Every structure is written in C-alpha cells, then in structure tokens.
PDB file of C-alpha atoms and ligand atoms in Angstrom:
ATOM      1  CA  UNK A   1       6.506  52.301 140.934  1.00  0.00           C
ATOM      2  CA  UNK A   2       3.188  51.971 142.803  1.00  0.00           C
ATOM      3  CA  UNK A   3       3.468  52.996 146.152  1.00  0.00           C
ATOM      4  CA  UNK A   4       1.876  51.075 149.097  1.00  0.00           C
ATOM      5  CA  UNK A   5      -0.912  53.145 150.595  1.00  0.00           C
ATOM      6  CA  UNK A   6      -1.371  52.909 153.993  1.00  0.00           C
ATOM      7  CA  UNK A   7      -5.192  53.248 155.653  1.00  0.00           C
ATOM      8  CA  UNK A   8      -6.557  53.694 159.139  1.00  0.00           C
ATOM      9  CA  UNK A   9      -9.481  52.216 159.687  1.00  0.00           C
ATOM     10  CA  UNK A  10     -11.537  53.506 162.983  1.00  0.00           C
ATOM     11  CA  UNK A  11     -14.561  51.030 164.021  1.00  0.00           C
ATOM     12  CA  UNK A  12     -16.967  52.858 165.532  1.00  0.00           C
ATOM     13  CA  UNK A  13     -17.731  50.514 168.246  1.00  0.00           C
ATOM     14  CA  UNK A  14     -16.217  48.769 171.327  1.00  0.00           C
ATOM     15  CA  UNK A  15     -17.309  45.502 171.403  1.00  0.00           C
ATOM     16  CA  UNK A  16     -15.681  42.705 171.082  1.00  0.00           C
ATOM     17  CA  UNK A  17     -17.962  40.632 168.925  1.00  0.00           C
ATOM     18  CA  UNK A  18     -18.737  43.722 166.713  1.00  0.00           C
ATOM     19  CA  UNK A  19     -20.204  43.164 163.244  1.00  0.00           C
ATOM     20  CA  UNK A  20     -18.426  45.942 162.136  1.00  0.00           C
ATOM     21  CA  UNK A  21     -15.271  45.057 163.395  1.00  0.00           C
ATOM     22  CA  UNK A  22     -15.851  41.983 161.159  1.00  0.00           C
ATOM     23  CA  UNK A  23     -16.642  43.627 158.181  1.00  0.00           C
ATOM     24  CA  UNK A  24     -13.515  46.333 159.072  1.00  0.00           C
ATOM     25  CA  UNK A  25     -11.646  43.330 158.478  1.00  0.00           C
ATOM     26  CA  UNK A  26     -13.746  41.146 155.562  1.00  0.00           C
ATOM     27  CA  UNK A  27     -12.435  44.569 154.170  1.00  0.00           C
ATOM     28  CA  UNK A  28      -8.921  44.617 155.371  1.00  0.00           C
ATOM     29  CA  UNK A  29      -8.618  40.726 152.914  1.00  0.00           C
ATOM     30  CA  UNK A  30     -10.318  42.397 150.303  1.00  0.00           C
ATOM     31  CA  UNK A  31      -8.369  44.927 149.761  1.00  0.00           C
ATOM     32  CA  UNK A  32      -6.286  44.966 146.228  1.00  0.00           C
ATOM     33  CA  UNK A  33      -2.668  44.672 145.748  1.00  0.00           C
ATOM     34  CA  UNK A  34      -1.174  47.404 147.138  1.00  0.00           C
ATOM     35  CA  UNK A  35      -3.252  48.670 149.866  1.00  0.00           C
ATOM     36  CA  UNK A  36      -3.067  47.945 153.771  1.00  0.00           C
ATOM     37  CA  UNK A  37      -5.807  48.020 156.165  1.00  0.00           C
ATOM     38  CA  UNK A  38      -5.213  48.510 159.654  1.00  0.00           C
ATOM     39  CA  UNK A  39      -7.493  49.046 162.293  1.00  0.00           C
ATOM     40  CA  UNK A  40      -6.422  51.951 165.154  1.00  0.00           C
ATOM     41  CA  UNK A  41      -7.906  51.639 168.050  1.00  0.00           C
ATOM     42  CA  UNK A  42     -10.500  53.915 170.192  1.00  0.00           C
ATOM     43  CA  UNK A  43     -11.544  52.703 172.934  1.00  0.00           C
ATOM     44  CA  UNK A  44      -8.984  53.743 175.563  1.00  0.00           C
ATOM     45  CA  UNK A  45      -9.016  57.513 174.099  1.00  0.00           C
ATOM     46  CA  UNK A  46      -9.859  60.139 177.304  1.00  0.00           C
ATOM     47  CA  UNK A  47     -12.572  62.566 176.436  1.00  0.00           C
ATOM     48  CA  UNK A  48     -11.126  65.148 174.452  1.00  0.00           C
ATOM     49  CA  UNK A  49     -10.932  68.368 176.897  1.00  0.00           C
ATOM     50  CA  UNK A  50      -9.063  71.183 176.569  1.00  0.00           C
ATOM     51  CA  UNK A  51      -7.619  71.726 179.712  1.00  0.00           C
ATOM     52  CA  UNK A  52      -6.075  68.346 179.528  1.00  0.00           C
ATOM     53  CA  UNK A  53      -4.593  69.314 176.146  1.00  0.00           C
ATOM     54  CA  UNK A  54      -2.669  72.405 177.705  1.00  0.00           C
ATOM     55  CA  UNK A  55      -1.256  70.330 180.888  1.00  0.00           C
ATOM     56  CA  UNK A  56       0.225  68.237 177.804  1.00  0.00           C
ATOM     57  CA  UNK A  57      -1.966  65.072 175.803  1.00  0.00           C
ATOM     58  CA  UNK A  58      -2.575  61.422 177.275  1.00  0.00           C
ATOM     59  CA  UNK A  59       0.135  59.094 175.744  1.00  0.00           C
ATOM     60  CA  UNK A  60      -3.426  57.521 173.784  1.00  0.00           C
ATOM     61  CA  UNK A  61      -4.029  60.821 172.693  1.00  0.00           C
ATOM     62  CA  UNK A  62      -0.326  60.418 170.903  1.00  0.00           C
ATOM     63  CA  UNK A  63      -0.629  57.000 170.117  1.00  0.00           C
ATOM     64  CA  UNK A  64      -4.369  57.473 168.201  1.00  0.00           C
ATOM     65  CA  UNK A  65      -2.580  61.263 166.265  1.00  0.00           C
ATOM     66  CA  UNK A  66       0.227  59.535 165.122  1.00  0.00           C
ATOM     67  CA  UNK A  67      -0.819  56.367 164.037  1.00  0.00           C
ATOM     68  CA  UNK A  68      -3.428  58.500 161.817  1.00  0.00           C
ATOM     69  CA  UNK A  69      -0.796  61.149 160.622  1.00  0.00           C
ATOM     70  CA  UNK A  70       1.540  57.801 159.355  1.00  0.00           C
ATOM     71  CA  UNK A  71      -1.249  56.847 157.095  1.00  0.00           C
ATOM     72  CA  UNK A  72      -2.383  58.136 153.495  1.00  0.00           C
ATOM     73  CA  UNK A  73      -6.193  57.524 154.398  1.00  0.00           C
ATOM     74  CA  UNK A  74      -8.890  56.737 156.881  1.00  0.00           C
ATOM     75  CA  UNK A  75     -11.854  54.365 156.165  1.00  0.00           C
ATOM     76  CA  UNK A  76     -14.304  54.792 158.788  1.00  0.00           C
ATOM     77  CA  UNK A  77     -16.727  51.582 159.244  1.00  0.00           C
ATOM     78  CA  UNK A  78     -19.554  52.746 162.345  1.00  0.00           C
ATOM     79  CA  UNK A  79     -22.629  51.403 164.136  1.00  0.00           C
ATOM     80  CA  UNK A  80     -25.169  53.978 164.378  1.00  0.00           C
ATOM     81  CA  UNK A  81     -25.998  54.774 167.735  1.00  0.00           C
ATOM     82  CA  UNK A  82     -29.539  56.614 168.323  1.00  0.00           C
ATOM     83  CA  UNK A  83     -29.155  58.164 164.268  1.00  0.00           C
ATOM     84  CA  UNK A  84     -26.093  59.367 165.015  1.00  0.00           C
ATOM     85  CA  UNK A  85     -22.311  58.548 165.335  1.00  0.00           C
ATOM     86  CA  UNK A  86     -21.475  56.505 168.439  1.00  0.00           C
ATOM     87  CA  UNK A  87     -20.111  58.959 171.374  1.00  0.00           C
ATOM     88  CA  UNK A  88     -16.692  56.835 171.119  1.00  0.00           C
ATOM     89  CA  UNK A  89     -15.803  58.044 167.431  1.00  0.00           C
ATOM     90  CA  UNK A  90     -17.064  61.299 167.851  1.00  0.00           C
ATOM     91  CA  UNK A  91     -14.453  61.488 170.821  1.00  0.00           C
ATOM     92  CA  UNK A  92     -11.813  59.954 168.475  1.00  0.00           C
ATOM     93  CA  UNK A  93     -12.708  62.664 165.595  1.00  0.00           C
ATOM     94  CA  UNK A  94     -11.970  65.507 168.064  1.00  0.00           C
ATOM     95  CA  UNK A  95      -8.654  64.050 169.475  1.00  0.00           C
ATOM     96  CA  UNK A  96      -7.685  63.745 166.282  1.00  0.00           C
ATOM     97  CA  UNK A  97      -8.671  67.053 165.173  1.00  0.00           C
ATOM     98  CA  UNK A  98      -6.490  68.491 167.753  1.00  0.00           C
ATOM     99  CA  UNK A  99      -4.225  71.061 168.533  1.00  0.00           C
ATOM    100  CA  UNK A 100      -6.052  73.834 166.425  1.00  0.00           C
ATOM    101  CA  UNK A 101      -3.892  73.692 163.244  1.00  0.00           C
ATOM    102  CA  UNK A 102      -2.979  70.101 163.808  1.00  0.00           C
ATOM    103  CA  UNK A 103      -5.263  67.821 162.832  1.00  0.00           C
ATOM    104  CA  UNK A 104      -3.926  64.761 161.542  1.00  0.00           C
ATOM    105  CA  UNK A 105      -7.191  64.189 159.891  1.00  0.00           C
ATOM    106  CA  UNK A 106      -6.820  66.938 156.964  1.00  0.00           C
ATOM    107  CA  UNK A 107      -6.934  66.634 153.684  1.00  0.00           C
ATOM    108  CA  UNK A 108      -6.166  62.546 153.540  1.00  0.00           C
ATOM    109  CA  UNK A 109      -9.074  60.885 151.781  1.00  0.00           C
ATOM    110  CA  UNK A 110     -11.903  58.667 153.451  1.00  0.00           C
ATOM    111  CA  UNK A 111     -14.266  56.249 152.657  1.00  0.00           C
ATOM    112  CA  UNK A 112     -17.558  55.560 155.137  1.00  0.00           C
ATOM    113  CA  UNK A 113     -19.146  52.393 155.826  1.00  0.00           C
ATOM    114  CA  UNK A 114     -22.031  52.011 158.160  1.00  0.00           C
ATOM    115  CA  UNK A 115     -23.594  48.853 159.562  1.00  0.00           C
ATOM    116  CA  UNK A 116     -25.944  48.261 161.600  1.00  0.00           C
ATOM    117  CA  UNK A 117     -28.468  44.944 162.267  1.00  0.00           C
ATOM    118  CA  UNK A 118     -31.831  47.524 161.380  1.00  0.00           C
ATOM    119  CA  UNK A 119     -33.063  48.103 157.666  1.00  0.00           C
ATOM    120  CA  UNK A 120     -31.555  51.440 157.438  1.00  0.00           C
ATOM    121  CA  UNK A 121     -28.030  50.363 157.337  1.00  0.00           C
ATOM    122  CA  UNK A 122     -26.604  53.643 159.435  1.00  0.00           C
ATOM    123  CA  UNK A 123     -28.083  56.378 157.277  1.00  0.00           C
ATOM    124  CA  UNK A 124     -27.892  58.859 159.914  1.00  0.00           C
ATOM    125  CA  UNK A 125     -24.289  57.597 161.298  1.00  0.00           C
ATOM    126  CA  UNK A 126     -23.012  57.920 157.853  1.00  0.00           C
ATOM    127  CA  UNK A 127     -24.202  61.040 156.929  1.00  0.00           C
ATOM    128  CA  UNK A 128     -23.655  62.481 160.733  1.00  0.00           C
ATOM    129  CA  UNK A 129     -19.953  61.631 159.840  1.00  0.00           C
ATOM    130  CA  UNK A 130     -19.815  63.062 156.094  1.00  0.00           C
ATOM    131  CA  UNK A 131     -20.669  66.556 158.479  1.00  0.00           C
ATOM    132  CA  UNK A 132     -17.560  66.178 159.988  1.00  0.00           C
ATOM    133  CA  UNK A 133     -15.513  65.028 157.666  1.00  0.00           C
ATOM    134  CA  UNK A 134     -16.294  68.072 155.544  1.00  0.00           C
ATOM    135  CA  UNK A 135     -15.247  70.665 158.517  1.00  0.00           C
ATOM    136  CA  UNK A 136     -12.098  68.363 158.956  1.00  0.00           C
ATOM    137  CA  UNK A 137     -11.029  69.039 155.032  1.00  0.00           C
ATOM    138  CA  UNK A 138     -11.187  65.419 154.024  1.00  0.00           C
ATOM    139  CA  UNK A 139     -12.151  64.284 150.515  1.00  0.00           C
ATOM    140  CA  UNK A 140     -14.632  61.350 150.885  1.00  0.00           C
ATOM    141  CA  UNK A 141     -15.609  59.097 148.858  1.00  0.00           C
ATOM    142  CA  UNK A 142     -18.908  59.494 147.140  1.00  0.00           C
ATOM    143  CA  UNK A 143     -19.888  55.960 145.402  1.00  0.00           C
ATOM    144  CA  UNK A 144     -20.888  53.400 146.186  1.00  0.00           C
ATOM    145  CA  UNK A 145     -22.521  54.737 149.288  1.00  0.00           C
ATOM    146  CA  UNK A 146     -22.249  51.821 151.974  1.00  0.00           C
ATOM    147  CA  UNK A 147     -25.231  51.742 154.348  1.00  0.00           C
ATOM    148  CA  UNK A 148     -24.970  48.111 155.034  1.00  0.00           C
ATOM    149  CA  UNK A 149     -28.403  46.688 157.123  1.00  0.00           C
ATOM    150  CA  UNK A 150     -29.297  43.008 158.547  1.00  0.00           C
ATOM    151  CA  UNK A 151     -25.777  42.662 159.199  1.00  0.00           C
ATOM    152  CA  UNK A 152     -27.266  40.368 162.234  1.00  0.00           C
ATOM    153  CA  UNK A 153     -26.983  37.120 159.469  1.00  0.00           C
ATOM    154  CA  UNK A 154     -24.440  38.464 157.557  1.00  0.00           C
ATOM    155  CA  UNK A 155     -21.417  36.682 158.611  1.00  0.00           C
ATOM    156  CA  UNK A 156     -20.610  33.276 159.796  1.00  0.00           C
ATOM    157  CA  UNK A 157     -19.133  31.441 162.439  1.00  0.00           C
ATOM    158  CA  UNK A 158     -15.393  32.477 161.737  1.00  0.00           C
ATOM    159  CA  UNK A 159     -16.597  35.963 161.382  1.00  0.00           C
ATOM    160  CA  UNK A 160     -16.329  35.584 157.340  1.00  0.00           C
ATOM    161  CA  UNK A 161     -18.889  37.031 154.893  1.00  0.00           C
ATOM    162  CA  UNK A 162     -21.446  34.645 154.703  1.00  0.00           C
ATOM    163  CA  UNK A 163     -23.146  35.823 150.892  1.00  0.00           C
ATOM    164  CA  UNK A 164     -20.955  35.878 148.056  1.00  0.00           C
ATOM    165  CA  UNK A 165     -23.398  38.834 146.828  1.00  0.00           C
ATOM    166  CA  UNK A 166     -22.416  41.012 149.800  1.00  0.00           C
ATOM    167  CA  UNK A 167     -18.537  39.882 149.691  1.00  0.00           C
ATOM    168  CA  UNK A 168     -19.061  41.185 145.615  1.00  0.00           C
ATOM    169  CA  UNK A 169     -20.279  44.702 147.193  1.00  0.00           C
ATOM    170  CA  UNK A 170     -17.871  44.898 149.759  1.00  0.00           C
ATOM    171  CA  UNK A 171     -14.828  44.385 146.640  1.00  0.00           C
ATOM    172  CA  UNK A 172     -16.324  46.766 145.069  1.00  0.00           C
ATOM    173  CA  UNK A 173     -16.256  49.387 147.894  1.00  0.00           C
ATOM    174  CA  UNK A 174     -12.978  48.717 148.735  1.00  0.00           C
ATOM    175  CA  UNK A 175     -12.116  49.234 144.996  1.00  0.00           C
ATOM    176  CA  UNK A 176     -13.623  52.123 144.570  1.00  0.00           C
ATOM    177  CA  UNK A 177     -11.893  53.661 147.595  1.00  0.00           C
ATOM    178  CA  UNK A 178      -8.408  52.357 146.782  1.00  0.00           C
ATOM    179  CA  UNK A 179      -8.675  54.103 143.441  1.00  0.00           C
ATOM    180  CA  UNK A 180     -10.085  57.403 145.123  1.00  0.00           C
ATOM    181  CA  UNK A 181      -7.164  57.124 147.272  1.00  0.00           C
ATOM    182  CA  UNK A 182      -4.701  57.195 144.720  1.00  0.00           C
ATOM    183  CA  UNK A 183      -6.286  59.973 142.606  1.00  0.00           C
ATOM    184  CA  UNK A 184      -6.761  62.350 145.649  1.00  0.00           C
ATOM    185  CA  UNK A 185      -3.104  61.041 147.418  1.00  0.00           C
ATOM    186  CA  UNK A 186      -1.805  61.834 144.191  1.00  0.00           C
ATOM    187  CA  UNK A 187      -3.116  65.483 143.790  1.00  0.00           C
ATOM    188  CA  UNK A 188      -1.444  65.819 147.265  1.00  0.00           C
ATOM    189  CA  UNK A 189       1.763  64.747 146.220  1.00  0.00           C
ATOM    190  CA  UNK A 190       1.895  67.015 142.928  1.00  0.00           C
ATOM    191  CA  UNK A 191       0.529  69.968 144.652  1.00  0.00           C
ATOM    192  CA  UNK A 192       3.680  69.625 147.440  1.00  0.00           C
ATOM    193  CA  UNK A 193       5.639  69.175 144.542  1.00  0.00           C
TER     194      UNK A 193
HETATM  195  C1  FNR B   1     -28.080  51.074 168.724  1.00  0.00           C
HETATM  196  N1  FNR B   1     -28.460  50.493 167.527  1.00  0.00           N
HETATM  197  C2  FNR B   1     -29.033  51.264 166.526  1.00  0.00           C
HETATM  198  N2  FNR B   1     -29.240  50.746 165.266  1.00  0.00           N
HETATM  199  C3  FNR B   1     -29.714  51.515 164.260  1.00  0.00           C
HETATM  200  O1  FNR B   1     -29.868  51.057 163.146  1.00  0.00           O
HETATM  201  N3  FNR B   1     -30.038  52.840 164.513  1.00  0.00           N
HETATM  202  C4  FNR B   1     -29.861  53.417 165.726  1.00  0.00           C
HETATM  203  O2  FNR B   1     -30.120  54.595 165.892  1.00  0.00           O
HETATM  204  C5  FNR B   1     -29.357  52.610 166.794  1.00  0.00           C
HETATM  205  N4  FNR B   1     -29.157  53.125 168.045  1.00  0.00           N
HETATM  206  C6  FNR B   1     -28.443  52.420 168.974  1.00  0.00           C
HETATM  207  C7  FNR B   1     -28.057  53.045 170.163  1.00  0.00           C
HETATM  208  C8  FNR B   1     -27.266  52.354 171.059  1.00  0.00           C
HETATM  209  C9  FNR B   1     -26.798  53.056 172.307  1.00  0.00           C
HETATM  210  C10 FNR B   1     -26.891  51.016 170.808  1.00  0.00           C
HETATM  211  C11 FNR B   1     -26.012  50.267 171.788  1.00  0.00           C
HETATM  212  C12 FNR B   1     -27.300  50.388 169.662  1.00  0.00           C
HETATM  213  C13 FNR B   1     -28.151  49.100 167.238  1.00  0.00           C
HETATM  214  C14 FNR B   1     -26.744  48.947 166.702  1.00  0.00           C
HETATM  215  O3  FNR B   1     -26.619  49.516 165.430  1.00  0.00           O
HETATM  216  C15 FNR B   1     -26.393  47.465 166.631  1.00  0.00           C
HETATM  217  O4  FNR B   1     -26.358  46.989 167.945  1.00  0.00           O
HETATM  218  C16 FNR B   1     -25.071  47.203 165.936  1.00  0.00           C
HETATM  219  O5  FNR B   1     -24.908  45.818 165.804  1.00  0.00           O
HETATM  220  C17 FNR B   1     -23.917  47.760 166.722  1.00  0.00           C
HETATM  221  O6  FNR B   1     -22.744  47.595 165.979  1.00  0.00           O
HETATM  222  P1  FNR B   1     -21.634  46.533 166.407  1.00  0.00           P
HETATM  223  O7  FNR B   1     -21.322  46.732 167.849  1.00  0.00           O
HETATM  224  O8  FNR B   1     -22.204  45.165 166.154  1.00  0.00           O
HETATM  225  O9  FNR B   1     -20.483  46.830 165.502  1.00  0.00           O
END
C-alpha cells in the first residue's frame, strides 16, 4: 500500500495577499491522490545566530525543525527579491540547517517554484536556492523548471488560477514532483533497509 507523503511547503514571502502564497496553495488542490501540501510558516523565525543556538533555540526555531523533519519533502514556492532569495527564507534555510549535523533539511527531496509579477519569473531566486539546496544534500527536482512571470493577472478574485493553460502547468509540476518524491523517498527507505 501507497503511503501518504507528507510535504512542507515554505513561501518565500510575508505578505498576506502574496501571489505565491496563492499559487502554494492552487498547488496544495492540485496535488494527486496521495500527497499533502502544507504550508509551514516563516515569518516569526529569529535570525539564525549562533549564540542564541548555544543558550538553547527559540520555541519557532523548534516549531519550523520539526514540522520539516515530520515531512517526506519540501516544495519551496519564492518571490525573488533583488535576483536573489528573499532574506526571510534564507533565514528559514539556516534555522533549519541547524545544529551542525542536524539539519532537518537533508536528503528529503524538493521541488522549486518561483513567481514573481516581472518577465523573468524568479530566475535568480530559483537558481540562488538550487545553491543551497545542493550544500543541504537535497535531491531537487529537475523538470519542469517553474519560473512562473506576470503572476500580477494570474489569479482571480478568490485567489484561484485564472487560465486553465497555467492551472495545466501547475498539474503538471505538481506531478512531476509527487512522482520524484516517491522514487527518491523510496531509495531512502531501501537504503535504511
Ligand atoms: C521585488 N520584486 C522583484 N521581482 C523580480 O522579478 N526580481 C527582483 O529582483 C525583485 N526584487 C524585489 C525586491 C524587493 C525587496 C521586493 C519587495 C520585491 C518584486 C516581487 O517579485 C513581487 O513583488 C512579487 O509579487 C512578490 O511576491 P509575493 O509577495 O506576491 O508572493
């Protein structure tokens, strides 16, 4: 039997009426039989410091590790800020990555969408992230590369997908990542035996 698979999804940005907090969850109803979306939240995470680790971590330091550690993936859907990764992510990446030998982040696989209301869709976000997802050991999803732009028109009034066209990309991404979930979840479980 099919197990469900459960998967973190970190927004990249804070505000309320965030377009990709909409399409994190256009995503979240997409997603097939099986799979579970659910967003963790960022935005009250202290700046990662060291000396704060050692006097002992912020309870939303614990909250944000083990909410990741309980899930078998992480889909990361992010604004670029100034062709990068918004400060607030990069924050979450290194609480997460924490204590040395810890992380919660390695080796569970991850998808990356970026959106942004420019042409270039979040190139620079994306591929900012890929950088670190690579030091953090996770396998990430390779196609269909998501760099989503003009997502100013893209959804409607209840926060909905407005094109059919883009809904038919978005299935397709979240396809694609289910079943890259299960193949690299999979090579987890047999390798732990
Ligand atoms: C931006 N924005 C932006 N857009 C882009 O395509 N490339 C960029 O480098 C930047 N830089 C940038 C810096 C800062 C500080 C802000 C606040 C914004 C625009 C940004 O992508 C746009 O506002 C998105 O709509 C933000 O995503 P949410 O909040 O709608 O999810």
């Amino acid at each position: 039997m099919t197990q469900t698979r459960k998967v973190a999804v970190i927004v990249g940005s804070l505000r309320k009426d965030s377009l990709n907090r909409k399409a994190a969850h256009a995503l979240a109803g997409l997603a097939p039989d099986g799979v579970e979306l659910e967003i963790v939240e960022i935005g009250d995470l202290p700046l990662y410091d060291e000396d704060v680790e050692a006097g002992g971590a912020p309870a939303p330091w614990e909250r944000f590790r083990s909410q990741v550690k309980a899930s078998d993936a992480v889909l990361f859907v992010t604004p670029e800020y100034n062709r990068s990764v918004p400060g607030a992510l990069k924050n979450a990446i290194d609480v997460g990555s924490r204590p040395y030998g810890a992380s919660v982040f390695a080796g569970k696989p991850a998808a990356v969408m970026s959106l942004s209301q420019g042409a270039v869709g979040g190139f620079g976000a994306n591929h900012h992230l890929r950088q670190s997802l690579v030091f953090l050991d996770m396998p990430v999803l390779q196609q269909p590369e998501a760099y989503i732009g003009g997502a100013g028109a893209m959804f409607d009034d209840r926060g909905d997908l407005a094109a059919k066209d883009t809904e038919a990309f978005f299935q397709t991404f979240i396809d694609a990542f289910a079943a890259w979930i299960d193949r690299n979840v999979s090579r987890e479980e047999t390798s732990h035996g």
